[in-house]
Short mmCIF file of C-alpha atoms and ligand atoms in Angstrom, two decimals:
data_model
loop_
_atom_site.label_atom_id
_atom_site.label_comp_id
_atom_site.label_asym_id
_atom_site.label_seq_id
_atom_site.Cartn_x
_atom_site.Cartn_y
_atom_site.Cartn_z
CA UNK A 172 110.78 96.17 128.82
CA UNK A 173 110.02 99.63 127.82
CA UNK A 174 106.39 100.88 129.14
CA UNK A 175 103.97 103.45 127.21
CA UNK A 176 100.89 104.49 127.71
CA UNK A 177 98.25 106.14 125.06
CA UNK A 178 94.73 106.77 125.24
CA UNK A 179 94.66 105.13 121.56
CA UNK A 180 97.08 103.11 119.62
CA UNK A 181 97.29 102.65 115.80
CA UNK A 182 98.98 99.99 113.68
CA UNK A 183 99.73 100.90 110.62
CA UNK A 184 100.80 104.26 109.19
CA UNK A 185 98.92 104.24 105.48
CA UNK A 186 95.87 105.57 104.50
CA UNK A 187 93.61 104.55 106.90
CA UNK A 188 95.66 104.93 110.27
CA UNK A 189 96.58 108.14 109.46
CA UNK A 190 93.12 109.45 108.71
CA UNK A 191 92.00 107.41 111.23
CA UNK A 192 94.40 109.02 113.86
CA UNK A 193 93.45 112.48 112.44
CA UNK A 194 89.54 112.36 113.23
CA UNK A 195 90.31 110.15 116.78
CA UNK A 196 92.50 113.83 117.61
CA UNK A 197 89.27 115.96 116.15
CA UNK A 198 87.09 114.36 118.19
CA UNK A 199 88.98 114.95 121.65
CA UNK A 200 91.48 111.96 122.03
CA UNK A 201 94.14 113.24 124.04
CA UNK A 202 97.36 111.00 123.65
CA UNK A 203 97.55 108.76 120.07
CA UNK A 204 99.98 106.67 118.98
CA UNK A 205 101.08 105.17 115.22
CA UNK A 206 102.81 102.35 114.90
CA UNK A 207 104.47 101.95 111.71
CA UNK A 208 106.46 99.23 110.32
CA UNK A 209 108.11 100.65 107.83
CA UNK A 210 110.55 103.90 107.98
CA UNK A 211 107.90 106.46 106.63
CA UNK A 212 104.26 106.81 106.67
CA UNK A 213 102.20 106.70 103.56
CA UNK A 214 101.91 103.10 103.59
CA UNK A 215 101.17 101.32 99.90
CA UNK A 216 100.73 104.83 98.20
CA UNK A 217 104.28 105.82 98.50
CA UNK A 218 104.82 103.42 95.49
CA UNK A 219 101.74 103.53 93.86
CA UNK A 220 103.33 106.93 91.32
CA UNK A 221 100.53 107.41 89.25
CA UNK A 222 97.57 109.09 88.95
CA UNK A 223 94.04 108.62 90.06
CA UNK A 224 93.96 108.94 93.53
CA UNK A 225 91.30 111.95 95.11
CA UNK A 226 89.05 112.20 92.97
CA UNK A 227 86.02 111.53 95.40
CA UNK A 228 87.49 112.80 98.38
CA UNK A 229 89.79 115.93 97.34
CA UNK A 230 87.60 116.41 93.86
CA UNK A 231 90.83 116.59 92.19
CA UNK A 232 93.59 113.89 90.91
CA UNK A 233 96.42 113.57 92.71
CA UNK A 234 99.35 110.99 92.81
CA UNK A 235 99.21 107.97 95.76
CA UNK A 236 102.64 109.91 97.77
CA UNK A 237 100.43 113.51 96.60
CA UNK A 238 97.42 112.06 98.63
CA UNK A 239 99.14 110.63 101.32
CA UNK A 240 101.19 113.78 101.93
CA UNK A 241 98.23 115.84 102.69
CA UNK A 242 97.27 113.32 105.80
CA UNK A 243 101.06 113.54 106.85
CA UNK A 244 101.03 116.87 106.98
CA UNK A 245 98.61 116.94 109.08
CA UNK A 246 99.63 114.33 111.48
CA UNK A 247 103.31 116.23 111.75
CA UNK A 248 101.45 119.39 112.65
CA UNK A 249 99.37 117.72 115.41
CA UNK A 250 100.80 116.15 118.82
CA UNK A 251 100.02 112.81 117.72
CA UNK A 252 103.13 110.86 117.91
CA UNK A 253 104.41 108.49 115.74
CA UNK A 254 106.92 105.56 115.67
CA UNK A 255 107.82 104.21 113.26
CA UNK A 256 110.56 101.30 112.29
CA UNK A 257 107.87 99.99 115.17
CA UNK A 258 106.47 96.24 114.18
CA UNK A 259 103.64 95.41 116.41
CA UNK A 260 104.20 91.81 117.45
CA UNK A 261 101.10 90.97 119.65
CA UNK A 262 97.78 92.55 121.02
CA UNK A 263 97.29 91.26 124.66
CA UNK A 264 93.80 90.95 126.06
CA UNK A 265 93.84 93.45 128.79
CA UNK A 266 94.54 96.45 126.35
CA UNK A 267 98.63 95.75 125.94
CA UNK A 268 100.14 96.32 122.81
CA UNK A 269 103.54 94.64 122.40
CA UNK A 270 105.64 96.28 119.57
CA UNK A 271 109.62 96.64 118.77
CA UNK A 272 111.76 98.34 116.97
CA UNK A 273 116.10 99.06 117.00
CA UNK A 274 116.16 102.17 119.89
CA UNK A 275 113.53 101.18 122.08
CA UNK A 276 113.63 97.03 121.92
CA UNK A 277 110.67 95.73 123.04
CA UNK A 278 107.70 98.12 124.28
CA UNK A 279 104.62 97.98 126.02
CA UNK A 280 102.14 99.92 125.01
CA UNK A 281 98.83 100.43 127.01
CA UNK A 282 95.67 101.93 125.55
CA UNK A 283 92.15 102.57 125.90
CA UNK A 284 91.61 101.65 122.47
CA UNK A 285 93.31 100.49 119.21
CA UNK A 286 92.42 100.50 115.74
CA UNK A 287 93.55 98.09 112.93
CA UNK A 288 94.72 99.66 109.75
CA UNK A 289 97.69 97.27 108.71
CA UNK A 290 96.32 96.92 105.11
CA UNK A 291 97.06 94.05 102.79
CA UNK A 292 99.38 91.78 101.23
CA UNK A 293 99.45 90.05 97.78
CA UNK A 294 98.89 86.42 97.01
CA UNK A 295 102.40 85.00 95.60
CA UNK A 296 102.91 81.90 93.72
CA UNK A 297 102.84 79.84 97.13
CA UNK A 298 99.19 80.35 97.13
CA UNK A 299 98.12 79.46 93.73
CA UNK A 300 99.20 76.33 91.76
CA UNK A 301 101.46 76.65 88.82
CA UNK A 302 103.54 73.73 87.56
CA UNK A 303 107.13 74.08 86.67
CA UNK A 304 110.09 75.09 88.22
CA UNK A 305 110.85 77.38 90.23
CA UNK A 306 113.45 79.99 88.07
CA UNK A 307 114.27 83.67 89.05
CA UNK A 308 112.05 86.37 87.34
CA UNK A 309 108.58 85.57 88.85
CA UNK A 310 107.35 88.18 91.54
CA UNK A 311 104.34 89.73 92.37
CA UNK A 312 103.11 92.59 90.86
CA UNK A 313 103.54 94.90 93.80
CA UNK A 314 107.19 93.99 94.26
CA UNK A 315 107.63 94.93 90.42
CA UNK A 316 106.12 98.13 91.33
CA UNK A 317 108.32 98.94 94.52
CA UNK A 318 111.60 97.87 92.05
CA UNK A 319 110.66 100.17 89.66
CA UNK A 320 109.09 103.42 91.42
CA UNK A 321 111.28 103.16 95.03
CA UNK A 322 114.50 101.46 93.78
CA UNK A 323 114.85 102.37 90.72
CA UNK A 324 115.10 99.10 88.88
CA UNK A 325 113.72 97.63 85.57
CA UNK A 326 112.29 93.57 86.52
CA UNK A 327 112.74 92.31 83.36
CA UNK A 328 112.82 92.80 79.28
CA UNK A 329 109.59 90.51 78.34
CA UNK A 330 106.95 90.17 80.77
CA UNK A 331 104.02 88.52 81.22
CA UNK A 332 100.94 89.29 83.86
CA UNK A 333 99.31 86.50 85.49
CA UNK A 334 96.00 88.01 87.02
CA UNK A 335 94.04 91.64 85.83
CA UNK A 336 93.86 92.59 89.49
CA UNK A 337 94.12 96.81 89.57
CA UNK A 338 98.25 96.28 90.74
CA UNK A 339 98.69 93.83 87.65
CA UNK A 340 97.48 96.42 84.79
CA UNK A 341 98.68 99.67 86.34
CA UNK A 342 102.07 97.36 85.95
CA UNK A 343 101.59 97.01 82.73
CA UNK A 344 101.29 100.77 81.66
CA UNK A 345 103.97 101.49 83.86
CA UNK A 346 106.63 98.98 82.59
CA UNK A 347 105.09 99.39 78.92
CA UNK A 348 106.26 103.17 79.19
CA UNK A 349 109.91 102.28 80.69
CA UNK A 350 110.52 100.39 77.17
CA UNK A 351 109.55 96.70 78.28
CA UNK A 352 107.69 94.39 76.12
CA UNK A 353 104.28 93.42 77.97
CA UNK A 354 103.37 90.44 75.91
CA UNK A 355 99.81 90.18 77.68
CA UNK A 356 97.86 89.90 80.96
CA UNK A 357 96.20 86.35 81.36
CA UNK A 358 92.75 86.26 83.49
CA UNK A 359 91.25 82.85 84.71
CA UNK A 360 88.18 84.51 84.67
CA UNK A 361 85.84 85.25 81.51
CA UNK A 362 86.13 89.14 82.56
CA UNK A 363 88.74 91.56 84.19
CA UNK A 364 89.10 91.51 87.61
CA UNK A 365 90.32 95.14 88.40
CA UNK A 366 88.48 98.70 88.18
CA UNK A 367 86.87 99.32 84.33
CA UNK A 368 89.26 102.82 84.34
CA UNK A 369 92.59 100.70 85.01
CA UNK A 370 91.72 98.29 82.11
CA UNK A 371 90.66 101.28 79.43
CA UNK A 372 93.39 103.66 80.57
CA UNK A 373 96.41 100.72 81.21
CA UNK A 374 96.09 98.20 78.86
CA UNK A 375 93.16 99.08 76.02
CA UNK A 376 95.08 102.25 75.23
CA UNK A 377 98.13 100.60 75.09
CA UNK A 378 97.33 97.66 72.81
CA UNK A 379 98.45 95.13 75.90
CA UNK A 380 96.20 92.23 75.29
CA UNK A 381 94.51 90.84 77.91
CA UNK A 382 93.52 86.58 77.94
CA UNK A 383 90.37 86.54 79.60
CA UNK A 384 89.61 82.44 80.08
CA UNK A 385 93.18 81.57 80.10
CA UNK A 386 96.04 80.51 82.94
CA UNK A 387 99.08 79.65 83.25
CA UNK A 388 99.68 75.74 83.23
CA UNK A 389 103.72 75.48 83.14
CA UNK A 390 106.83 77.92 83.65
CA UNK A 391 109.54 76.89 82.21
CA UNK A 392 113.20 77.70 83.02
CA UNK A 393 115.82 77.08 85.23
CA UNK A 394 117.89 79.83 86.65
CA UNK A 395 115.38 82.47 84.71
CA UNK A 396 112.37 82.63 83.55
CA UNK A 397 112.71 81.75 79.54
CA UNK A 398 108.56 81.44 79.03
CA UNK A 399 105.14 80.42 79.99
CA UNK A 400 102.71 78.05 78.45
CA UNK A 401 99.42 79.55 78.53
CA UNK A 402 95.85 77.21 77.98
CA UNK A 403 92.19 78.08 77.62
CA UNK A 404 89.94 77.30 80.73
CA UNK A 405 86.42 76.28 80.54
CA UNK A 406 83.59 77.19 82.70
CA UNK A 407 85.07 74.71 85.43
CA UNK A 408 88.29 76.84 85.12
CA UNK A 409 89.58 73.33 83.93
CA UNK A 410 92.85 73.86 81.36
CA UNK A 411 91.22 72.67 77.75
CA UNK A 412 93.31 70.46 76.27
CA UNK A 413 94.89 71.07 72.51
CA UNK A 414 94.64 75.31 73.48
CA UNK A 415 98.22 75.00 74.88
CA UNK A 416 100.78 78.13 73.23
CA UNK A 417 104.22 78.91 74.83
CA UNK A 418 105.01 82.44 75.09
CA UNK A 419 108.33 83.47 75.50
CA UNK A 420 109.38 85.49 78.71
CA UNK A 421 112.14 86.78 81.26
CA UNK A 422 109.59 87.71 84.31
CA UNK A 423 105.85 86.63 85.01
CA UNK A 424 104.69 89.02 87.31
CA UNK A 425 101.29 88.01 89.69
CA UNK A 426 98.74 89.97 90.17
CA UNK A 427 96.22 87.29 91.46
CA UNK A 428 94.40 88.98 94.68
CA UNK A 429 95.33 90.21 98.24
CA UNK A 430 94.77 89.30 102.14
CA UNK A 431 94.01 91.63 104.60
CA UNK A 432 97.20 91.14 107.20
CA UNK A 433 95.14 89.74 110.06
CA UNK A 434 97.22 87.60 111.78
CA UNK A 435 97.22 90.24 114.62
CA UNK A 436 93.58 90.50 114.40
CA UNK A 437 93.29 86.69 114.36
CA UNK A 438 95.91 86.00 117.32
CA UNK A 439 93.82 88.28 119.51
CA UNK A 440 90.50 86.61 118.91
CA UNK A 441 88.39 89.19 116.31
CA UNK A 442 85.69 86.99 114.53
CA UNK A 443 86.88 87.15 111.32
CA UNK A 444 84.43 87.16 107.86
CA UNK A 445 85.18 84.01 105.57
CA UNK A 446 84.92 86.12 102.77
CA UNK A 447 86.34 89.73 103.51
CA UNK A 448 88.93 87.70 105.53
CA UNK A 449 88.93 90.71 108.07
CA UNK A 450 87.51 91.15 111.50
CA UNK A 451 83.42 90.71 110.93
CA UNK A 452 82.21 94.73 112.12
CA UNK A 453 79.26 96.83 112.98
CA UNK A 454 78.54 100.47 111.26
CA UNK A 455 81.20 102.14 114.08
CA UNK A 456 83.82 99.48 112.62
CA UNK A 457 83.82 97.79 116.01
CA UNK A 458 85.11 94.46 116.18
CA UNK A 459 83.39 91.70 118.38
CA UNK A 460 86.10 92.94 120.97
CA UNK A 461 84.19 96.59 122.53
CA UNK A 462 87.84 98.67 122.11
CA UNK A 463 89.10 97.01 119.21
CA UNK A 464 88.09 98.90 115.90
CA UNK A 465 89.28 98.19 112.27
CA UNK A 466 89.32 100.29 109.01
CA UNK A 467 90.96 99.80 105.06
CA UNK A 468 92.75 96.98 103.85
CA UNK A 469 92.75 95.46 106.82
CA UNK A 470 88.92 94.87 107.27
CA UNK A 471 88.27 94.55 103.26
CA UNK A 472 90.54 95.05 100.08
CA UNK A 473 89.67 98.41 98.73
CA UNK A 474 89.68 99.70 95.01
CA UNK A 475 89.67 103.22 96.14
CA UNK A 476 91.73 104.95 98.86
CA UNK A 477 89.29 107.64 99.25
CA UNK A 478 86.63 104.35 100.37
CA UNK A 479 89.52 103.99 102.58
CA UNK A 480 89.61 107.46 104.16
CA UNK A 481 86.43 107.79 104.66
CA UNK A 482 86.18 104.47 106.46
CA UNK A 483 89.09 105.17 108.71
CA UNK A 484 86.97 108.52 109.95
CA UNK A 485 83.80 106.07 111.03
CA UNK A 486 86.44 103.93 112.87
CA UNK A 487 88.81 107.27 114.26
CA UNK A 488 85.50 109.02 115.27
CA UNK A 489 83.80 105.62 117.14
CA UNK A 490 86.86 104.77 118.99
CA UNK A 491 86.99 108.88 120.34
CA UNK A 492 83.38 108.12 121.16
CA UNK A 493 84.44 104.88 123.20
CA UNK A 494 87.23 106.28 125.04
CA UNK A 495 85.17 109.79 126.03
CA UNK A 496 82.65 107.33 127.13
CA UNK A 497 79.90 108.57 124.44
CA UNK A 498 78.80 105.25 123.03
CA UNK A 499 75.26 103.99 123.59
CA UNK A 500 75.58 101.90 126.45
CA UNK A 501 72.70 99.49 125.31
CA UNK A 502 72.78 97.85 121.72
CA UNK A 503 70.53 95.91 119.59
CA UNK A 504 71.99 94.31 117.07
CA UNK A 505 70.42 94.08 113.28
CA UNK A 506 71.84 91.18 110.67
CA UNK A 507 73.01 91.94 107.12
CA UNK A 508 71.47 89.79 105.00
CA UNK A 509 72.18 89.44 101.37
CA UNK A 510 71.46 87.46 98.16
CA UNK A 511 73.52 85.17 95.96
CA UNK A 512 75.05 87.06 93.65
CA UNK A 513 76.83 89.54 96.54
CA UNK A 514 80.06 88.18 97.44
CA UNK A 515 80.28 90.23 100.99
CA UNK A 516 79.18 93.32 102.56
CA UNK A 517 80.88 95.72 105.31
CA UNK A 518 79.04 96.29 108.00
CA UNK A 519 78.09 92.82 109.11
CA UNK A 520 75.99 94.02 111.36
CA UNK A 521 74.24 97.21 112.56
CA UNK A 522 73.60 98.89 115.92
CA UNK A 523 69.48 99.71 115.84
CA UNK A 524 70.02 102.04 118.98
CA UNK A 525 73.13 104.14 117.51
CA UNK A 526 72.09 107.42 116.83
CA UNK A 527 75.35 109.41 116.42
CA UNK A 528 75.58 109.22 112.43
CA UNK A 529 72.86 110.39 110.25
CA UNK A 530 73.82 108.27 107.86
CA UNK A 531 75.21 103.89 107.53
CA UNK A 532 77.90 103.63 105.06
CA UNK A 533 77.69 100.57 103.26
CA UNK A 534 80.81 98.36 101.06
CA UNK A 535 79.69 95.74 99.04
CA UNK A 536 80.84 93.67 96.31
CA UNK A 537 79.25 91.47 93.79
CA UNK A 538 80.94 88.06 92.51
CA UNK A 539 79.66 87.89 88.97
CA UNK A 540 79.67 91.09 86.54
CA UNK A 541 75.67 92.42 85.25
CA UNK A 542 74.34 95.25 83.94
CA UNK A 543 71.28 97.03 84.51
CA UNK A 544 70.52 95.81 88.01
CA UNK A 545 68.73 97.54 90.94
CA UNK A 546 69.80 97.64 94.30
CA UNK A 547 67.04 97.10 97.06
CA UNK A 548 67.52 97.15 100.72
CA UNK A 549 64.37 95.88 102.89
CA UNK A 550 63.71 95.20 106.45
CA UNK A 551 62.25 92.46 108.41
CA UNK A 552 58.66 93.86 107.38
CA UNK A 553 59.55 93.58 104.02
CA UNK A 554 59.74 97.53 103.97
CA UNK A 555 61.42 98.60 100.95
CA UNK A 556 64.17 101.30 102.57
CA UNK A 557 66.31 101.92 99.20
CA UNK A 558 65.85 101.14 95.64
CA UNK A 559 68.13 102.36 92.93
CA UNK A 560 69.57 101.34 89.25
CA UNK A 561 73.11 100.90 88.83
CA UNK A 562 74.21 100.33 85.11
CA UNK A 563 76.98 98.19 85.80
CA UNK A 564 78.19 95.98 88.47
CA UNK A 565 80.70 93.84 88.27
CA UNK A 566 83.36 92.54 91.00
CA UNK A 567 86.47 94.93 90.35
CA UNK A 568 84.65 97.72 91.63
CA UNK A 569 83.30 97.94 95.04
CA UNK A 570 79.47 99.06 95.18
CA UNK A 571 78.96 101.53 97.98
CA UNK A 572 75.72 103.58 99.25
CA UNK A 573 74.33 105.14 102.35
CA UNK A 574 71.49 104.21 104.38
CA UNK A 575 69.88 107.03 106.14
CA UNK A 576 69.68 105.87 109.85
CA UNK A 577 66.09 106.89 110.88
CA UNK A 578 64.64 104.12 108.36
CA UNK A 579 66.31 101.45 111.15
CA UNK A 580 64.14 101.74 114.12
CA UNK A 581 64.11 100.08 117.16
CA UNK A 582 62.16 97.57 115.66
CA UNK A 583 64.29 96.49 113.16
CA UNK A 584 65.83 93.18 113.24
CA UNK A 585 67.34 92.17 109.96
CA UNK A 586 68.25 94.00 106.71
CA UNK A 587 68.50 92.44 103.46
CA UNK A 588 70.20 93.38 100.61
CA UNK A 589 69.89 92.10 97.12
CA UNK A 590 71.09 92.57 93.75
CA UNK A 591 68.58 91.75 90.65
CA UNK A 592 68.20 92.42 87.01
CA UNK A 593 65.99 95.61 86.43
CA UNK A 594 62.21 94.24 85.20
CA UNK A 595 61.77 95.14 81.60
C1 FAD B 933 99.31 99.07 93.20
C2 FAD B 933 98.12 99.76 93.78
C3 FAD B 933 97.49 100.70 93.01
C4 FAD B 933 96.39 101.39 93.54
N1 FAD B 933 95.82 102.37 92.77
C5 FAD B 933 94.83 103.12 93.29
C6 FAD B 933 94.28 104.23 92.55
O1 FAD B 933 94.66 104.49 91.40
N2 FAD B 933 93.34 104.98 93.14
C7 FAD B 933 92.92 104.72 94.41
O2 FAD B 933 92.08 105.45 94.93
N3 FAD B 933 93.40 103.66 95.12
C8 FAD B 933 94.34 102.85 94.61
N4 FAD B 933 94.86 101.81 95.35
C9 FAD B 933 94.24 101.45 96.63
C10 FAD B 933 94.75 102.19 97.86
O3 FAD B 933 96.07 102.60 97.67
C11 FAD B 933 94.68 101.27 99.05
O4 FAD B 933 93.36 100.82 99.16
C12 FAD B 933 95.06 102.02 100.38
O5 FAD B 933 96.39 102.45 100.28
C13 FAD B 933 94.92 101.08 101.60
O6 FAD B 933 95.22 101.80 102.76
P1 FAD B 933 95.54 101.07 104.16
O7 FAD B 933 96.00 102.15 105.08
O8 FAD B 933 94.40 100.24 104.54
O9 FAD B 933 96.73 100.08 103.84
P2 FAD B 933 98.27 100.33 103.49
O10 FAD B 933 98.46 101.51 102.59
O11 FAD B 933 98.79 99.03 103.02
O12 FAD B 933 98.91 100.68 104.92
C14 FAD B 933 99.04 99.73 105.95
C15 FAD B 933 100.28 100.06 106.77
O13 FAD B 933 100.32 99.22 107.91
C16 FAD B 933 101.67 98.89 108.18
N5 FAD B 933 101.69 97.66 109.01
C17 FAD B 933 101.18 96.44 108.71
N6 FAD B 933 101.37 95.58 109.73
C18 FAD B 933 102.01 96.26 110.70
C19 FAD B 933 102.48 95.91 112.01
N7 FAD B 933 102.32 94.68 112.52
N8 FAD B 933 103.10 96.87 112.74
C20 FAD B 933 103.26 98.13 112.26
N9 FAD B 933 102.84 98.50 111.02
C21 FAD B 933 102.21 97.59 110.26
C22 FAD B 933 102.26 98.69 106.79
O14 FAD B 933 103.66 98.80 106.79
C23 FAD B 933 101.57 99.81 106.00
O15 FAD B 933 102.33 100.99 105.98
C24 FAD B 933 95.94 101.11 94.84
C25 FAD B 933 96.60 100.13 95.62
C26 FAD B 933 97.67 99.46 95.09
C27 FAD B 933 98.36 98.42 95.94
#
């Protein structure tokens, strides 16, 4: 077997490993390596065509390959090398990386330390329940998307969208302006699921309805797709009986959530989060394993790619610190804790005696929509350390905010977060 060796290795050539890579190389990592899978870098954005993507981090709007092609720029005028067509298979113990690919076979890859940034993959029909049989014409959204913006090809002439996740109504604009007939976008739940902008700007201004309290209880059709029948749910998400329609339909496209791909992650023994279903972190994005770091999809689906970016620096810039043997040799380790209505929060856990950031970027999201609320972080001494308003919160959009490191002392043993309606 083919040997390599790399002060850091990569997987994963999207947003996050190559901004990752990019801030590792800043900060004084000699030899990096990116593995990616596919044949170019870029990762999910190379499909994603349309607008919206920059806005935080560039202050301007550019297009998903626009975005990415800045970072790839900048990797192709560095010495960081890349391979890609390179699948990494398995991440041994003793700092091995095990990848392949057609001119080298297998490869061995040793490193000082390696960062996780192989994104996410949708949910298909296998892991929800719908009755019926099992025609041709029912794909995930992103698969649509990759037909249509890499390959050049149209799914379908009437199609239905099972889900309001952000991939599912950006579909919808984008096959509603190739000439197809959306007939709707059905959500279990009593509101939309992806970012407030993608629902105003993808299906409101196109008149594509969207079933909020409804599923899917039967496909019908045996070589295609020829419809759907759609129910009501009610607050069990239990199908209500006599609300039953068929709609009529060549392709049912689902856009009904995504998993970070952790089976690398999993294989090698990172204590994963139930909820995030990514390695469970500290501020640095360190895994429970000391030269294992993780950043993007991988660690927690993201709305935004410039959440993404940003995250992948934190993780690029700790694992520099790790190999140039900079990190705080003693830790004390502070809990997260949060209240009911937060689904999950990124960092699990912080570092008390880390110094090296001013500030503790935080990721949270909230599992039921409100409005009005204020956010309040306190300590174990019931210190208040933040309190602000937010307007709106609801579980499409990911809730971030900084927490300015000197209010975490020594002392410090627990955080708690919490999300409550504003007193009148
Ligand atoms: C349809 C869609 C629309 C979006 N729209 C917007 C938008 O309008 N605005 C916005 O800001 N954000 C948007 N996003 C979100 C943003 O694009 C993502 O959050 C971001 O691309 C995630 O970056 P990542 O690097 O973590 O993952 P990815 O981009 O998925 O990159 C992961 C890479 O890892 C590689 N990989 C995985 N496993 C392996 C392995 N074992 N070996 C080697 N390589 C591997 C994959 O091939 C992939 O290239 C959108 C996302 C999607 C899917």
């Amino acid at each position: 077997m083919k040997k390599l060796a790399y002060d850091l290795v990569i997987i994963g050539g999207g947003p996050a490993g190559l901004a990752a890579a990019l801030e590792a190389k800043k900060n004084g990592v000699q030899k990096i390596l990116i593995c990616e899978r596919a044949p170019y870098l870029g990762g999910i954005l190379n499909q994603c065509i349309h607008n919206g993507f920059g806005l935080q981090y560039f202050k301007e709007e550019l297009t998903g390959p626009e975005y990415a092609s800045r970072f790839i720029e900048d990797v192709e005028n560095s010495d960081i090398d890349v391979k890609l067509e390179t699948m990494v298979m398995e991440i041994l113990e003793d700092k091995k990386v095990i990848a392949v690919n057609r001119k080298d076979g297998m490869v061995q890859i040793d490193t000082k330390a390696l960062i996780l940034a192989m994104g996410c993959r949708e949910r298909t029909r296998g892991a929800i329940t719908i009755p019926g049989s099992r025609p041709s014409g029912i794909m995930t959204a992103g698969t649509a998307q990759s037909y249509v913006n890499l390959e050049g090809y149209i799914p379908g002439k009437e199609v239905v969208i099972l889900g309001s996740g952000d991939i599912g109504l950006i579909m919808a604009r984008r096959l509603t302006l190739e000439g197809v007939n959306v007939k709707g976008v059905i959500e279990l739940m009593p509101y939309s699921t992806g970012l407030i902008r993608n629902k105003v700007q993808c299906l409101d201004d196109f008149d594509i309805p969207l079933l909020l309290s409804h599923s899917i209880i039967e496909v019908h059709g045996k070589e295609r797709l020829q419809g759907v029948t759609i129910a009501e749910v009610d607050k069990n998400l239990k199908p209500i009986e006599g609300t039953e329609h068929y709609v009529s339909c060549d392709t049912l496209l689902l856009s009904v959530g995504l998993i970070p791909e952790n089976e690398l992650s999993n294989n090698l023994g990172c204590e994963m989060d139930k909820v995030t279903r990514g390695p469970v972190v500290n501020e640095k994005r360190i895994t429970n394993i000391p030269w294992v770091f993780a950043c993007g999809n991988v660690l927690h689906v993201h709305d935004l790619v410039d959440n993404v970016t940003q995250e992948a620096e934190i993780a690029g810039k700790a694992a520099a610190d790790f190999i140039n043997n900079k990190m705080n040799k003693e830790e004390k380790d502070v809990i997260i804790t949060h209240d009911n209505n937060i689904g999950y929060i990124v960092p699990q856990h912080i570092d008390a005696l880390n110094n090296t950031e001013q500030m503790i970027k935080f990721f949270l999201r909230v599992k039921n929509p409100d409005e009005n609320v204020r956010l309040i972080v306190k300590d174990n001494f019931d210190k208040t350390l933040l309190n602000f308003k937010k307007s709106i919160v609801e579980p499409g959009t990911m809730v971030t905010f900084n927490l300015p490191r000197e209010f975490v002392t020594k002392d410090t043993s627990s955080i708690d977060i919490t999300i409550s309606k504003e007193q009148a």
